[in-house]
GROMACS .gro file of C-alpha atoms in nm:
model
  104
    1MET     CA    1  10.556  -2.310  -1.534
    2GLY     CA    2  10.762  -2.526  -1.337
    3SER     CA    3  10.693  -2.387  -0.978
    4SER     CA    4  10.752  -2.642  -0.702
    5PHE     CA    5  10.500  -2.742  -0.438
    6GLU     CA    6  10.431  -2.996  -0.130
    7ALA     CA    7  10.150  -3.194  -0.059
    8LYS     CA    8  10.044  -3.459   0.168
    9ILE     CA    9   9.916  -3.822   0.078
   10ALA     CA   10   9.553  -3.811   0.169
   11GLN     CA   11   9.520  -4.183   0.244
   12ASP     CA   12   9.736  -4.506   0.254
   13VAL     CA   13   9.842  -4.629  -0.072
   14SER     CA   14   9.852  -4.990  -0.060
   15VAL     CA   15   9.991  -5.274  -0.310
   16LYS     CA   16   9.880  -5.622  -0.251
   17GLY     CA   17   9.771  -5.521   0.116
   18HIS     CA   18  10.098  -5.403   0.226
   19VAL     CA   19  10.100  -5.027   0.301
   20LEU     CA   20  10.393  -4.850   0.106
   21LEU     CA   21  10.311  -4.475   0.166
   22LYS     CA   22  10.090  -4.368   0.500
   23ALA     CA   23   9.829  -4.091   0.514
   24GLY     CA   24   9.989  -3.777   0.581
   25THR     CA   25  10.341  -3.841   0.362
   26LYS     CA   26  10.520  -3.569   0.230
   27ALA     CA   27  10.490  -3.559  -0.136
   28PHE     CA   28  10.655  -3.281  -0.395
   29GLY     CA   29  10.556  -3.150  -0.731
   30LYS     CA   30  10.573  -2.907  -0.990
   31VAL     CA   31  10.304  -2.685  -1.231
   32SER     CA   32  10.379  -2.892  -1.550
   33SER     CA   33  10.144  -2.679  -1.756
   34SER     CA   34  10.000  -2.318  -1.704
   35ARG     CA   35   9.922  -2.046  -2.008
   36ARG     CA   36   9.767  -1.743  -1.953
   37ASN     CA   37   9.657  -1.595  -2.293
   38PRO     CA   38   9.335  -1.366  -2.337
   39ARG     CA   39   9.188  -1.555  -2.621
   40ARG     CA   40   9.302  -1.908  -2.512
   41SER     CA   41   9.378  -2.050  -2.174
   42GLU     CA   42   9.568  -2.377  -2.120
   43PRO     CA   43   9.443  -2.524  -1.773
   44LEU     CA   44   9.681  -2.536  -1.522
   45ALA     CA   45   9.812  -2.907  -1.463
   46VAL     CA   46  10.028  -3.049  -1.193
   47GLU     CA   47  10.248  -3.360  -1.134
   48LEU     CA   48  10.441  -3.531  -0.872
   49THR     CA   49  10.780  -3.548  -0.845
   50SER     CA   50  10.870  -3.735  -0.514
   51VAL     CA   51  10.771  -3.855  -0.193
   52SER     CA   52  10.940  -3.869   0.125
   53MET     CA   53  11.017  -4.182   0.282
   54ASN     CA   54  11.220  -4.268   0.601
   55GLY     CA   55  11.389  -3.914   0.585
   56ARG     CA   56  11.480  -3.955   0.203
   57LYS     CA   57  11.303  -3.844  -0.117
   58VAL     CA   58  11.247  -4.098  -0.359
   59ALA     CA   59  11.214  -3.982  -0.728
   60LEU     CA   60  10.879  -4.062  -0.948
   61LYS     CA   61  10.698  -3.965  -1.229
   62THR     CA   62  10.307  -3.943  -1.245
   63SER     CA   63  10.071  -3.825  -1.517
   64PRO     CA   64   9.999  -3.422  -1.479
   65VAL     CA   65   9.652  -3.362  -1.349
   66ALA     CA   66   9.454  -3.059  -1.384
   67PRO     CA   67   9.243  -2.937  -1.087
   68HIS     CA   68   8.910  -2.802  -1.181
   69GLY     CA   69   8.728  -2.517  -0.972
   70PRO     CA   70   8.384  -2.408  -1.049
   71PRO     CA   71   8.365  -2.146  -1.290
   72GLN     CA   72   8.404  -1.787  -1.181
   73THR     CA   73   8.133  -1.636  -1.379
   74ALA     CA   74   7.785  -1.712  -1.554
   75ARG     CA   75   7.966  -1.664  -1.905
   76GLN     CA   76   8.249  -1.882  -1.832
   77ALA     CA   77   8.003  -2.142  -1.689
   78HIS     CA   78   7.813  -2.092  -2.018
   79TYR     CA   79   8.113  -2.156  -2.267
   80GLY     CA   80   8.274  -2.400  -2.030
   81HIS     CA   81   8.604  -2.189  -1.940
   82THR     CA   82   8.779  -1.962  -1.721
   83ALA     CA   83   9.046  -1.709  -1.777
   84GLY     CA   84   9.297  -1.533  -1.555
   85THR     CA   85   9.404  -1.690  -1.210
   86THR     CA   86   9.337  -2.022  -1.135
   87VAL     CA   87   9.316  -2.092  -0.761
   88VAL     CA   88   9.363  -2.446  -0.610
   89ASN     CA   89   9.230  -2.464  -0.242
   90PRO     CA   90   9.449  -2.632  -0.002
   91GLN     CA   91   9.217  -2.919   0.091
   92THR     CA   92   9.163  -3.006  -0.305
   93LEU     CA   93   9.188  -3.368  -0.359
   94LEU     CA   94   9.376  -3.460  -0.665
   95GLN     CA   95   9.457  -3.815  -0.781
   96PHE     CA   96   9.789  -3.922  -0.952
   97GLN     CA   97   9.861  -4.209  -1.178
   98LEU     CA   98  10.232  -4.351  -1.175
   99LEU     CA   99  10.409  -4.346  -1.520
  100GLN     CA  100  10.670  -4.573  -1.426
  101PRO     CA  101  10.746  -4.829  -1.173
  102VAL     CA  102  10.931  -4.664  -0.857
  103SER     CA  103  11.197  -4.870  -0.645
  104LEU     CA  104  11.164  -4.849  -0.269
   0.00000   0.00000   0.00000
């Protein structure tokens, strides 16, 4: 938990017709939840912590997002859970929601 990652904004982010973040903008985040337990697994959850704008990092707070992948075995599909390592493919699209206003 707490591991950091770098991502890119997949599409322009606009407010009232004004583009605030262009597609391809670097975003930074961290793993906010992860637990390995053979009897119970808590899903992997990640959140964004900042974006890069004009050469500077702008702090932000988003809600955690749990990337979902297909179950690895028929048993997992039947019972609706996964165990072990969670893999998030590099091209996985995630949608985050701001929890606080951001000043730019």
